[in-house]
Amino acid sequence: MKVILAETAGFCYGVERAVNLARETAKARGGAMLGSIVHNAGVVREIEDLGMRLITSPDQAKAGETVLIRAHGEPRATLDALREGGAEVVSAVCPHVERIRKLAQEAEHEGRRVILIGERHHPEVQGIAGWCSDPLIFENVQEAQKYLQEHPDFAHLPSIMLAQTTCIRALWESCVKFLKKQCTNLKINDTICNATQKRQTEAAELSAKVDAMVVVGDRRSANTRHLTEICRENCGKVLQIESADELSPEFFSGCRVAGLTAGASTPASIIMEVLTTMTEENINTTAPETSESFEELLEKSFKTLNTGDKVTGIVTAIGTTEIQVDVGCKQAGYIPVSELSSDPDVKPEDVVKVGDEIEAYVVRVNDVEGYATLSKKRLDAVKLWEDIETAVEDKTVLEGTVTEVNKGGIVVSVKGVRVFVPASQSGMPKDSDLGQMVKQKVKLRVTEVNRARRRVVGSIKSVLNEERQAAQAAIWEGIEVGKHYDGVVKSMTSYGVFVDIGGVDGMVHISELSWSRIKNPAEVVSIGDHLDVYVISFDPEKRKISLGVKDRTQNPWDVFMNTYKVGDVANVRIVKLMTFGAFAEVVPGVDGLIHISQIADRRIDKPSDVLSEGQMVDAKITAIDEEKKKISLSIRALLSGEEEAPVEE
């Protein structure tokens, strides 16, 4: 029989961290652990032997005593009770569990109801629930269905969905599928631990290709129990044990290949004991092909770090000056805030969160004090140079911020790398002031990289040209008469303005700018103004577009007729002086004639003797020709108080 050991069997980093912290605390000052540090009786006995007693409630703690909080976490009320009793609390809570707690608290602060998918009475679920005011806990999709049937209004309330770290993937996905359809304001956070997911995936794959499967772990351990359930779905012969003593040769009768996995709370020593028993003592078999690799895995947990190594770890704590990282070695890893990001003003919590996986370089190792200094910033810089070199080959568009004007061009910072952009490639007109681009965010394409000289050259113009061409193609593809656009005035002439409607310029004739009479476009618009324009006509071959601004639905004559009648007095604006009289604007777009005989109560030689263009005067409406849309006005009627007969033109 051949024995295959799952690669990720045994302690996960969260459990290993908790156990190591418990050992250190027990040796340094003793104290008590509130509940089993992990679900493994052997580990708990070991910690007790080192001088740390096991208590089950906060009132059993002594004043001034150090109390260790287990990996599963505790409710807020429990921690408050410990502190009120004078105990010194040391947290061994798994960073993943801590992250779920924070997500739940933040969601409640936003007004969301917390939904937890997991085992209702499991310490981890109880601990997280103890930080929420009124969480919902569903152990399966049927419970979720029943709750929504009884509380249909809940489907429309804001909520968040979180998972126990050791939740079975299939269970989580079935709940997500149901609640996603039912709830209209649901936020979903997949908080299943990556290590748990990988362990469950390996267990499923391994159990599907063996004749018998052994799962090692404490019977109180949820993740061990879930591994057993997953294995039983794929293999007809599955045995869950806590130690090698529970193995028997009869179980493996007729088996050619057996599989072995273990829960996250199972120490490597117990796994090795079970593996040895399966391969050498109780069962007459050949040595497993993976026994050597398992020893290598054990050795890996005691590996040391060297300067220049690239390591991957999990963020376990974030302080004001440094970030603590578990890299799975005997040395503790720390990233000084100055080595976290190239941005000196960045806040650590904006870059990483507890429980995040992070890559970094080892910049210094202190074996005497047992820690290693790491740098994420330096690794990011190396990766960035690699990305920039790749960007040249792939012609990738990058984003950056203009930081300064240089001789012959500008400098753009792309994630901390200085990129020189010649003036001719800046996208600005020749001889324009490049200083106005400083602090602007721009898109560019890298055209040249010399890593040895740390020289990078880029082009903004090429990106702008492509964007402009794409925008122009989109405009011409969808243009039609009457279609409206948000346009920007680019330039003005005496006869109209040119408006950019998204990469293509169109012409608005002066007569289309306003219903009122204007002599120059500058009277109503300025360069840079946004206008709601519509297409009057267009010629795709000549690439010409005629645009309008005047609202055709607001006919000025209708406005006039709805506002005035014969005999009314209007305050009008003189818009044009003629030899026979003056034209005055009554409402925008509608003019009336003041005959020279109706301008004054005395004889005048010409209208300019009394009036000037732009002058505002009161005039009486003496006649309206609706058919010809003509209006007769009189100033004289107001001066003399006489009724004046309309004057024929």
XYZ file of C-alpha atoms in Angstrom:
649
model
C 0.000 0.000 0.000
C 1.160 3.495 -0.829
C 0.465 6.400 1.552
C 0.000 9.919 0.165
C 0.252 12.844 2.573
C -1.570 16.111 1.784
C 0.913 18.942 1.320
C -0.850 21.414 3.632
C -1.693 19.042 6.476
C -1.214 20.432 9.986
C -0.857 23.830 11.607
C -1.958 26.847 9.632
C -0.071 30.080 10.265
C -2.821 31.429 12.542
C -2.744 28.373 14.814
C 1.046 28.219 14.775
C 1.202 31.894 15.726
C -1.240 31.356 18.610
C 0.620 28.305 19.908
C 4.013 30.045 19.730
C 2.615 33.081 21.535
C 1.128 30.810 24.207
C 4.468 29.053 24.727
C 6.361 32.344 24.969
C 3.830 33.831 27.396
C 3.762 30.704 29.549
C 7.568 30.620 29.825
C 7.917 34.359 30.433
C 5.184 35.007 33.003
C 2.697 32.171 33.216
C -0.929 33.128 33.629
C -4.089 31.636 32.186
C -5.585 30.851 28.809
C -9.289 31.549 28.433
C -10.560 28.406 26.741
C -8.392 26.004 24.767
C -5.816 28.014 22.820
C -6.641 25.726 19.850
C -8.844 22.683 19.449
C -6.182 20.136 20.338
C -5.997 18.529 23.774
C -2.306 17.622 23.418
C -1.287 21.214 22.661
C -3.384 22.531 25.537
C -1.739 20.057 27.968
C 1.683 21.188 26.739
C 0.847 24.833 27.452
C -0.476 23.892 30.885
C 2.751 22.035 31.652
C 4.680 25.211 30.775
C 2.826 27.078 33.540
C -0.368 28.464 32.046
C -3.615 27.267 33.577
C -6.853 26.737 31.658
C -9.903 28.789 32.667
C -13.368 28.774 31.138
C -14.809 32.156 32.178
C -13.506 35.698 32.887
C -14.437 35.550 36.568
C -11.889 32.756 37.064
C -9.042 35.126 36.152
C -7.046 36.703 38.960
C -6.398 40.423 39.277
C -3.086 41.288 37.598
C -2.875 37.888 35.933
C -1.943 37.548 32.241
C -4.837 36.024 30.302
C -4.280 34.704 26.788
C -7.168 35.040 24.310
C -7.397 31.968 22.075
C -7.083 31.896 18.288
C -10.886 31.792 17.879
C -11.325 35.153 19.635
C -13.834 36.220 22.267
C -16.908 38.497 22.441
C -16.420 42.134 23.413
C -18.210 41.560 26.742
C -15.669 38.891 27.718
C -12.701 41.197 27.112
C -14.413 44.004 29.005
C -15.014 41.676 31.957
C -11.344 40.625 31.999
C -10.085 44.200 31.980
C -12.578 45.273 34.626
C -11.297 42.423 36.792
C -7.750 43.728 36.483
C -6.393 41.028 34.141
C -3.712 41.784 31.533
C -4.997 40.591 28.175
C -2.694 39.074 25.526
C -4.382 38.352 22.191
C -3.532 35.247 20.184
C -6.541 35.787 17.908
C -5.979 34.622 14.324
C -5.486 37.667 12.057
C -8.137 36.291 9.692
C -10.666 36.149 12.530
C -9.653 39.654 13.613
C -10.266 40.884 10.067
C -13.784 39.394 10.007
C -14.565 41.104 13.309
C -13.447 44.472 11.908
C -15.480 43.970 8.733
C -18.553 43.216 10.832
C -18.054 46.316 12.996
C -17.463 48.593 9.990
C -20.570 47.212 8.276
C -22.721 47.841 11.337
C -21.339 51.376 11.494
C -22.592 51.806 7.903
C -26.035 50.593 8.986
C -25.751 47.049 7.609
C -27.075 43.886 9.301
C -24.366 41.235 9.698
C -24.984 37.731 8.297
C -22.537 35.019 9.424
C -22.357 31.684 7.590
C -20.934 29.074 9.965
C -21.533 26.879 12.979
C -23.721 28.742 15.448
C -22.038 27.428 18.609
C -18.456 27.429 17.363
C -16.163 29.677 19.497
C -15.023 31.659 16.450
C -18.581 32.429 15.341
C -19.622 33.248 18.901
C -16.595 35.526 19.256
C -17.368 37.486 16.074
C -21.085 37.648 16.873
C -20.178 39.092 20.269
C -18.907 42.256 18.550
C -22.197 42.821 16.689
C -25.504 44.147 18.008
C -27.870 41.715 16.274
C -26.147 39.347 13.808
C -27.876 36.605 11.836
C -26.152 33.194 11.887
C -27.055 30.628 9.218
C -25.578 27.118 9.300
C -27.008 26.241 5.880
C -29.027 27.679 3.026
C -32.260 26.191 4.396
C -31.987 28.393 7.501
C -31.517 31.451 5.268
C -34.570 30.502 3.199
C -36.710 30.025 6.301
C -35.653 33.380 7.767
C -36.494 35.290 4.580
C -39.874 33.583 4.360
C -40.642 34.748 7.908
C -39.082 38.213 7.406
C -39.677 39.220 3.736
C -38.841 42.896 4.421
C -35.256 41.927 5.282
C -34.518 41.345 1.588
C -34.572 45.121 0.994
C -32.474 46.157 4.005
C -28.702 46.807 3.783
C -26.689 43.800 4.963
C -23.250 42.159 4.757
C -22.433 38.484 4.355
C -19.367 36.982 6.071
C -18.096 33.418 6.479
C -16.503 31.458 9.303
C -12.838 31.010 8.366
C -13.240 27.221 8.211
C -16.604 27.231 6.391
C -16.979 24.588 3.676
C -16.674 26.261 0.277
C -19.743 24.522 -1.204
C -21.892 25.646 1.749
C -20.733 29.264 1.408
C -21.353 29.336 -2.339
C -24.872 27.890 -1.985
C -25.737 30.589 0.579
C -24.216 33.312 -1.617
C -26.204 32.124 -4.617
C -29.483 32.224 -2.687
C -29.009 35.482 -0.751
C -27.572 37.315 -3.772
C -30.825 36.697 -5.633
C -33.085 37.558 -2.710
C -31.370 40.600 -1.161
C -31.283 43.874 -3.074
C -28.676 45.626 -0.882
C -26.258 42.845 0.074
C -22.500 43.257 0.413
C -20.577 39.962 0.098
C -17.147 39.342 1.671
C -15.609 35.920 1.139
C -13.743 35.498 4.446
C -12.944 31.797 4.203
C -9.265 31.454 5.104
C -7.049 30.788 2.078
C -5.228 28.073 4.001
C -8.575 26.436 4.844
C -9.715 26.566 1.238
C -6.453 25.088 -0.018
C -6.583 22.344 2.640
C -10.180 21.473 1.710
C -9.395 21.455 -2.028
C -6.419 19.131 -1.493
C -8.512 16.847 0.716
C -11.208 16.607 -1.958
C -8.685 15.831 -4.712
C -6.709 13.346 -2.615
C -9.747 11.464 -1.263
C -11.051 11.016 -4.817
C -8.008 8.952 -5.881
C -7.308 6.742 -2.827
C -8.938 3.597 -1.402
C -8.950 4.868 2.196
C -8.560 8.264 3.822
C -7.334 9.172 7.315
C -8.092 12.602 8.803
C -6.148 13.575 11.941
C -7.413 16.203 14.370
C -9.319 16.979 17.544
C -12.999 16.015 17.315
C -13.964 19.485 18.563
C -12.132 21.093 15.627
C -14.543 22.442 13.014
C -11.985 22.462 10.190
C -11.040 18.831 10.940
C -14.698 17.818 10.925
C -15.227 19.628 7.623
C -12.235 17.848 6.099
C -13.802 14.539 7.129
C -17.140 15.513 5.553
C -15.421 16.509 2.299
C -13.418 13.268 2.171
C -16.555 11.158 2.723
C -18.141 12.746 -0.356
C -15.344 11.294 -2.502
C -14.182 8.156 -0.670
C -16.177 5.308 0.869
C -13.599 4.568 3.548
C -12.779 7.550 5.782
C -11.465 7.480 9.353
C -11.144 10.548 11.626
C -8.719 10.054 14.518
C -7.017 12.160 17.180
C -3.862 10.042 17.509
C -2.052 7.030 16.060
C -3.511 4.812 18.810
C -6.839 4.781 16.990
C -5.389 3.164 13.846
C -5.953 -0.518 13.121
C -4.675 -2.751 10.288
C -8.231 -3.980 9.612
C -9.291 -0.534 8.404
C -6.791 -0.727 5.519
C -7.669 -4.262 4.472
C -7.658 -4.491 0.672
C -6.329 -0.930 0.209
C -3.585 -0.248 -2.308
C -3.399 3.533 -1.794
C -4.265 5.482 1.387
C -4.443 9.234 1.909
C -3.562 11.263 5.005
C -4.514 14.822 5.905
C -4.870 16.777 9.141
C -6.774 19.723 10.556
C -5.223 23.131 11.124
C -4.948 22.502 14.871
C -2.972 19.263 14.545
C 0.734 19.453 15.518
C 3.345 18.097 13.119
C 4.495 15.572 15.740
C 1.085 13.867 15.798
C 0.914 13.800 11.990
C 4.375 12.243 11.827
C 3.384 9.654 14.443
C 0.291 8.682 12.450
C 2.285 8.593 9.221
C 4.963 6.381 10.811
C 2.317 4.036 12.241
C 0.568 3.738 8.883
C 3.794 2.986 7.010
C 5.885 0.961 9.446
C 4.233 -0.380 12.580
C 0.601 -1.402 12.358
C 0.510 -1.996 8.643
C 2.951 -3.954 6.557
C 3.538 -1.488 3.733
C 6.303 0.138 1.778
C 7.546 3.603 2.739
C 5.351 6.432 1.393
C 6.667 8.439 -1.492
C 5.965 11.695 0.332
C 7.546 10.974 3.715
C 10.676 12.813 2.720
C 8.728 15.825 1.489
C 6.902 15.989 4.818
C 10.209 16.130 6.665
C 11.180 18.915 4.320
C 7.987 20.726 5.270
C 8.898 20.348 8.941
C 12.359 21.676 8.219
C 10.821 24.598 6.343
C 9.085 25.753 9.521
C 12.530 26.214 11.096
C 14.124 27.881 8.089
C 16.149 31.037 8.502
C 16.195 34.181 6.417
C 19.076 35.745 4.539
C 19.581 39.308 3.350
C 18.312 39.693 -0.202
C 15.732 36.897 0.036
C 12.272 37.511 -1.353
C 9.674 36.273 1.130
C 5.907 35.983 1.314
C 4.153 36.430 4.639
C 0.933 37.388 6.388
C 0.403 40.761 8.055
C -0.284 40.046 11.740
C -0.203 43.549 13.234
C -0.036 47.193 12.085
C 1.641 49.765 14.302
C 2.453 53.442 13.920
C 6.111 52.792 13.041
C 6.176 49.250 11.654
C 4.133 46.367 10.290
C 4.573 42.876 11.734
C 4.685 40.026 9.214
C 4.622 36.277 9.823
C 6.939 34.743 7.215
C 6.846 31.205 8.626
C 10.368 31.341 10.025
C 11.992 31.407 13.427
C 12.655 35.136 12.960
C 9.823 37.628 13.258
C 9.448 39.905 10.223
C 8.995 43.680 10.492
C 8.474 46.285 7.764
C 9.307 49.842 8.898
C 6.681 52.320 7.679
C 9.426 54.035 5.648
C 9.945 50.760 3.738
C 6.273 50.126 3.048
C 5.624 52.535 0.176
C 7.441 55.053 -2.016
C 4.796 57.609 -1.000
C 6.084 59.269 2.204
C 2.600 60.527 3.122
C 0.817 57.182 2.839
C -0.820 55.646 5.913
C 0.033 51.967 6.620
C -3.628 50.996 7.021
C -4.309 52.335 3.500
C -1.753 49.920 2.034
C -2.239 46.708 4.017
C -4.726 45.116 6.389
C -4.210 42.477 9.081
C -4.499 39.085 7.396
C -3.249 40.313 3.992
C -0.616 38.299 2.160
C 2.408 40.445 1.356
C 5.690 40.060 -0.533
C 8.881 41.812 0.564
C 12.684 41.787 0.411
C 14.806 40.873 3.440
C 17.091 43.876 3.999
C 18.591 42.891 7.371
C 18.556 39.844 9.660
C 19.231 40.028 13.394
C 19.571 36.439 14.615
C 20.561 37.560 18.114
C 17.292 39.372 18.718
C 15.343 37.039 16.429
C 13.885 39.426 13.877
C 14.290 40.390 10.242
C 13.775 43.813 8.674
C 11.793 43.660 5.445
C 11.032 46.124 2.648
C 7.968 46.129 0.444
C 9.001 49.410 -1.178
C 12.197 47.947 -2.681
C 10.418 44.899 -4.031
C 7.719 47.123 -5.525
C 10.436 49.221 -7.187
C 11.989 46.145 -8.810
C 8.596 44.925 -9.966
C 7.764 48.377 -11.279
C 10.886 48.479 -13.445
C 9.937 45.061 -14.775
C 6.415 46.303 -15.477
C 7.760 49.395 -17.254
C 10.066 47.296 -19.447
C 7.111 45.088 -20.290
C 4.998 48.182 -20.985
C 7.424 49.227 -23.745
C 7.038 45.878 -25.490
C 3.277 45.705 -25.005
C 2.739 49.444 -25.661
C 0.761 49.633 -22.415
C -0.772 52.951 -21.367
C 0.383 54.032 -17.878
C -0.890 56.743 -15.545
C 1.175 59.254 -13.611
C 1.357 62.792 -12.236
C 3.361 65.666 -13.725
C 5.848 66.704 -11.035
C 8.035 69.330 -12.725
C 8.997 71.181 -15.880
C 12.395 70.111 -17.168
C 14.709 71.436 -19.855
C 13.011 70.433 -23.056
C 9.950 68.857 -21.478
C 8.241 67.663 -18.312
C 8.764 64.902 -15.716
C 5.937 62.492 -14.890
C 6.009 60.281 -11.784
C 4.657 56.809 -12.545
C 4.420 54.986 -9.187
C 7.651 56.619 -8.080
C 9.604 56.223 -11.354
C 10.583 59.463 -13.143
C 9.505 59.478 -16.783
C 10.798 62.264 -19.034
C 8.325 63.498 -21.651
C 9.790 65.810 -24.353
C 7.830 69.010 -25.014
C 6.961 67.739 -28.489
C 5.308 64.690 -26.882
C 3.499 66.562 -24.092
C 0.330 67.019 -26.114
C 0.533 70.802 -25.639
C 0.764 73.324 -28.533
C 4.234 74.503 -29.513
C 5.723 77.236 -27.277
C 2.890 76.867 -24.734
C 3.493 77.103 -20.992
C 4.220 73.549 -19.778
C 4.072 74.741 -16.175
C 0.279 74.567 -16.285
C 0.566 70.762 -16.503
C 2.309 70.405 -13.119
C 0.252 68.320 -10.652
C -2.026 67.122 -13.456
C -2.708 63.383 -13.811
C -1.830 62.183 -17.312
C -1.778 59.020 -19.384
C 1.343 58.137 -21.322
C 3.068 55.389 -23.227
C 6.706 54.499 -22.444
C 8.846 54.694 -25.569
C 12.354 54.114 -24.189
C 13.840 52.462 -21.071
C 17.460 52.324 -19.950
C 17.402 50.534 -16.600
C 21.142 50.847 -16.037
C 20.980 54.643 -16.364
C 17.515 54.708 -14.745
C 16.246 56.683 -17.731
C 12.666 56.385 -18.969
C 11.164 58.394 -21.851
C 7.457 58.589 -22.573
C 4.839 60.177 -24.815
C 1.546 61.739 -23.763
C 0.801 62.903 -27.296
C 0.538 59.375 -28.725
C -2.093 58.448 -26.137
C -4.048 61.668 -26.730
C -3.964 61.080 -30.504
C -5.320 57.565 -30.104
C -8.025 58.734 -27.717
C -8.940 61.564 -30.083
C -9.141 59.203 -33.072
C -11.268 56.756 -31.118
C -13.546 59.565 -29.939
C -13.871 60.944 -33.472
C -14.746 57.525 -34.853
C -17.412 57.120 -32.163
C -18.896 60.562 -32.922
C -19.129 59.987 -36.672
C -20.530 56.493 -36.165
C -23.401 57.713 -33.990
C -24.063 61.230 -35.288
C -27.576 62.134 -36.490
C -29.610 65.286 -37.055
C -31.179 66.544 -33.847
C -28.831 64.638 -31.542
C -27.642 66.630 -28.528
C -24.054 66.841 -27.238
C -22.287 68.530 -24.364
C -19.885 70.783 -26.248
C -16.968 72.992 -25.227
C -16.255 76.284 -27.008
C -12.741 75.964 -28.516
C -12.460 79.135 -30.643
C -14.488 82.097 -31.929
C -14.799 84.034 -35.167
C -16.951 87.006 -36.159
C -19.484 84.669 -37.768
C -19.731 81.976 -35.069
C -17.934 79.601 -32.703
C -16.256 76.196 -33.036
C -17.408 73.683 -30.433
C -15.699 70.388 -29.469
C -18.362 67.685 -29.031
C -15.973 64.951 -27.899
C -13.048 64.884 -30.314
C -14.789 66.482 -33.290
C -15.350 70.213 -33.808
C -18.656 71.565 -35.074
C -19.646 75.089 -36.125
C -22.364 77.128 -34.394
C -23.289 80.093 -36.638
C -23.829 83.412 -34.871
C -27.504 83.290 -35.823
C -27.842 79.974 -33.962
C -26.242 81.187 -30.745
C -29.188 83.243 -29.492
C -32.720 84.300 -30.340
C -31.564 87.860 -29.627
C -29.719 89.987 -32.164
C -25.970 89.879 -31.443
C -23.066 91.376 -33.370
C -20.326 89.188 -31.928
C -20.367 85.664 -30.389
C -18.378 87.023 -27.431
C -21.580 88.754 -26.282
C -23.093 85.397 -25.222
C -20.261 82.827 -24.938
C -16.595 82.566 -23.952
C -13.852 80.081 -24.827
C -14.115 77.082 -22.503
C -17.870 77.426 -21.947
C -19.961 74.234 -21.980
C -22.935 74.397 -24.351
C -25.831 72.034 -24.919
C -25.691 71.822 -28.723
C -27.648 69.789 -31.258
C -26.855 68.725 -34.831
C -28.509 70.778 -37.560
C -26.693 69.090 -40.455
C -23.457 67.193 -41.152
C -21.278 66.083 -44.072
C -19.199 62.929 -43.305
C -17.098 63.314 -46.469
C -16.089 66.920 -45.795
C -16.025 66.262 -42.052
C -18.230 69.294 -41.372
C -20.916 69.594 -38.719
C -23.393 72.452 -38.295
C -24.629 72.869 -34.738
C -27.343 74.860 -33.035
C -27.836 76.183 -29.518
C -31.232 77.911 -29.663
C -34.058 75.958 -28.071
C -36.515 75.368 -30.924
C -39.248 74.367 -28.505
C -39.305 77.920 -27.070
C -40.584 79.944 -30.064
C -39.977 83.655 -29.256
C -43.170 84.756 -31.060
C -45.243 82.390 -28.884
C -43.497 83.782 -25.807
C -44.370 87.324 -26.952
C -48.006 86.498 -27.679
C -48.408 84.798 -24.304
C -46.898 87.817 -22.529
C -48.162 90.957 -24.290
C -51.174 92.381 -26.092
C -52.010 95.659 -27.837
C -51.969 98.525 -25.361
C -49.340 96.964 -23.064
C -46.170 98.849 -22.207
C -42.885 96.958 -22.585
C -39.350 97.836 -21.598
C -37.500 97.290 -24.886
C -33.880 97.396 -26.081
C -32.917 99.441 -29.150
C -31.116 97.037 -31.469
C -30.903 98.915 -34.796
C -31.344 102.484 -36.001
C -32.674 103.147 -39.494
C -33.586 106.394 -41.320
C -37.313 105.661 -40.899
C -37.200 104.561 -37.285
C -35.673 102.138 -34.788
C -36.019 98.407 -34.213
C -36.386 97.386 -30.581
C -36.215 93.924 -29.012
C -39.396 93.242 -27.023
C -38.458 89.667 -25.998
C -35.351 87.754 -27.159
C -35.911 86.945 -30.810
C -38.847 89.313 -31.400
C -38.352 92.921 -32.546
C -40.847 95.720 -32.995
C -40.614 98.928 -35.086
C -40.723 102.383 -33.527
C -41.467 104.644 -36.497
C -39.534 107.929 -36.494
C -42.851 109.734 -35.983
C -43.398 107.712 -32.769
C -40.018 108.291 -31.155
C -40.601 111.748 -29.682
C -43.405 114.267 -29.102
C -41.665 116.664 -31.467
C -40.315 116.440 -34.967
C -36.819 114.895 -35.262
C -34.530 114.605 -38.279
C -33.261 111.106 -37.537
C -33.744 108.440 -34.785
C -30.150 108.811 -33.544
C -31.046 112.325 -32.364
C -32.947 110.681 -29.505
C -32.001 106.999 -29.360
C -28.841 104.909 -29.373
C -28.302 101.192 -29.932
C -28.418 99.190 -26.703
C -30.550 101.797 -24.920
C -33.464 100.499 -22.832
C -36.731 102.471 -23.184
C -40.402 101.995 -22.394
C -42.673 101.717 -25.430
C -46.351 101.086 -25.931
C -47.501 98.254 -28.195
C -49.847 99.926 -30.659
C -50.405 97.125 -33.178
C -49.703 93.393 -33.689
C -49.825 91.682 -37.093
C -50.032 87.997 -36.158
C -49.935 86.778 -39.752
C -46.792 88.716 -40.683
C -45.481 88.588 -37.092
C -44.880 92.334 -36.970
C -45.212 94.716 -34.041
C -45.649 98.478 -33.958
C -44.302 100.390 -30.947
C -44.611 103.963 -29.786
C -42.643 106.030 -27.306
C -44.593 109.165 -28.209
C -47.838 107.582 -26.967
C -46.383 107.415 -23.478
C -45.090 110.980 -23.635
C -48.316 112.593 -24.844
C -50.802 110.115 -23.414
C -52.488 110.008 -26.846
C -53.561 106.914 -28.723
C -51.427 106.768 -31.811
C -52.547 105.004 -34.945
C -50.181 102.326 -36.183
C -47.831 103.503 -38.878
C -47.602 101.621 -42.139
C -44.076 100.537 -43.047
